[in-house]
Amino acid sequence: MKAKLGQPETAADAKALVDKNRAAGADIVKLFTGSIVRPNQVTPMQVEIARAATEEEHKSGGLVFSHSSNLEGTKVAIDAGLDVLAHTPESVNGIDGAVLQRMIAQQMTIVPTLKLFSQDRDIAKIRGLDYQFRHLGGRLVYGTDTGFLADYDQSEEFRQLLAAGFTFRDVLEMLTTAPAALFHLSHREGKVMPGMRGDLTILSEDPASGRPEAFTHVLYTIRGGTVIWQADRTTK
């Protein structure tokens, strides 16, 4: 994997890799601040290397995501000033309210990706961490690990979010206003109101019904006021 994923050994290396990727068209950096090197072993990234990459990306206005894996990887993400945890840490041991408050103070975001951990024996603890983070005032943004996971059905992600205690309105926020705020697009994205761009998803079932699968029953996808996808209703 070393040929495909940059593995900077110094702060200067990290900055150079960020600049190289941005020149190639990347607009987000993802750091493995906690790398799973073998089962039950996570190696944290050096804080100074993570900080150098983060500061370099921030110069261009980009966001920096973290795959943190556990407490140590999460601390590196916090100390280095990263913006987003791309997944809830798989091991939540030691990630207490004080750690979450530090994240919130730095306006960090978590993308739960709970389907990724749905078969984990600690899934209830992982869900609980997301709920606690949101309850304390943290921002959650909807996302999956589709691509790594071969199953593209997102129903399980919504089931896990509701099992965590989130309401359909909480989930709706994760899908709309929260990502718009994260990507600094709230002035034209995330709401249905005059002056907004007109990016809409039309569902065939009301999520207020309490059925998490309702979010997956998409009839139309509209971008900028133009329908770019619609379901084949003859197969319903």
CSV table of C-alpha atoms in Angstrom, one decimal, residues 28 35-36 38 44 79 93 102 110 114 126-127 136 143 147 149 152 185 194 203 233:
chain,number,residue,atom,x,y,z
A,28,ILE,CA,-9.9,17.1,1.0
A,35,SER,CA,-3.7,3.1,11.6
A,36,ILE,CA,-4.8,-0.5,12.1
A,38,ARG,CA,-2.8,-5.7,12.5
A,44,PRO,CA,-0.9,6.6,16.0
A,79,ASP,CA,-4.0,17.9,18.9
A,93,ASN,CA,-12.5,3.0,25.4
A,102,ARG,CA,-12.4,19.2,23.3
A,110,ILE,CA,-18.1,13.1,13.3
A,114,LEU,CA,-22.4,2.9,11.9
A,126,ILE,CA,-20.1,3.1,19.4
A,127,ARG,CA,-23.7,4.3,18.8
A,136,LEU,CA,-23.2,17.7,24.1
A,143,GLY,CA,-22.0,9.2,5.6
A,147,GLY,CA,-16.9,1.3,-1.5
A,149,LEU,CA,-18.3,-2.2,2.0
A,152,TYR,CA,-24.5,-0.5,-1.2
A,185,LEU,CA,-22.2,26.1,1.8
A,194,PRO,CA,-36.1,31.2,-1.8
A,203,LEU,CA,-38.9,10.3,-1.0
A,233,ARG,CA,-42.0,3.5,-10.6
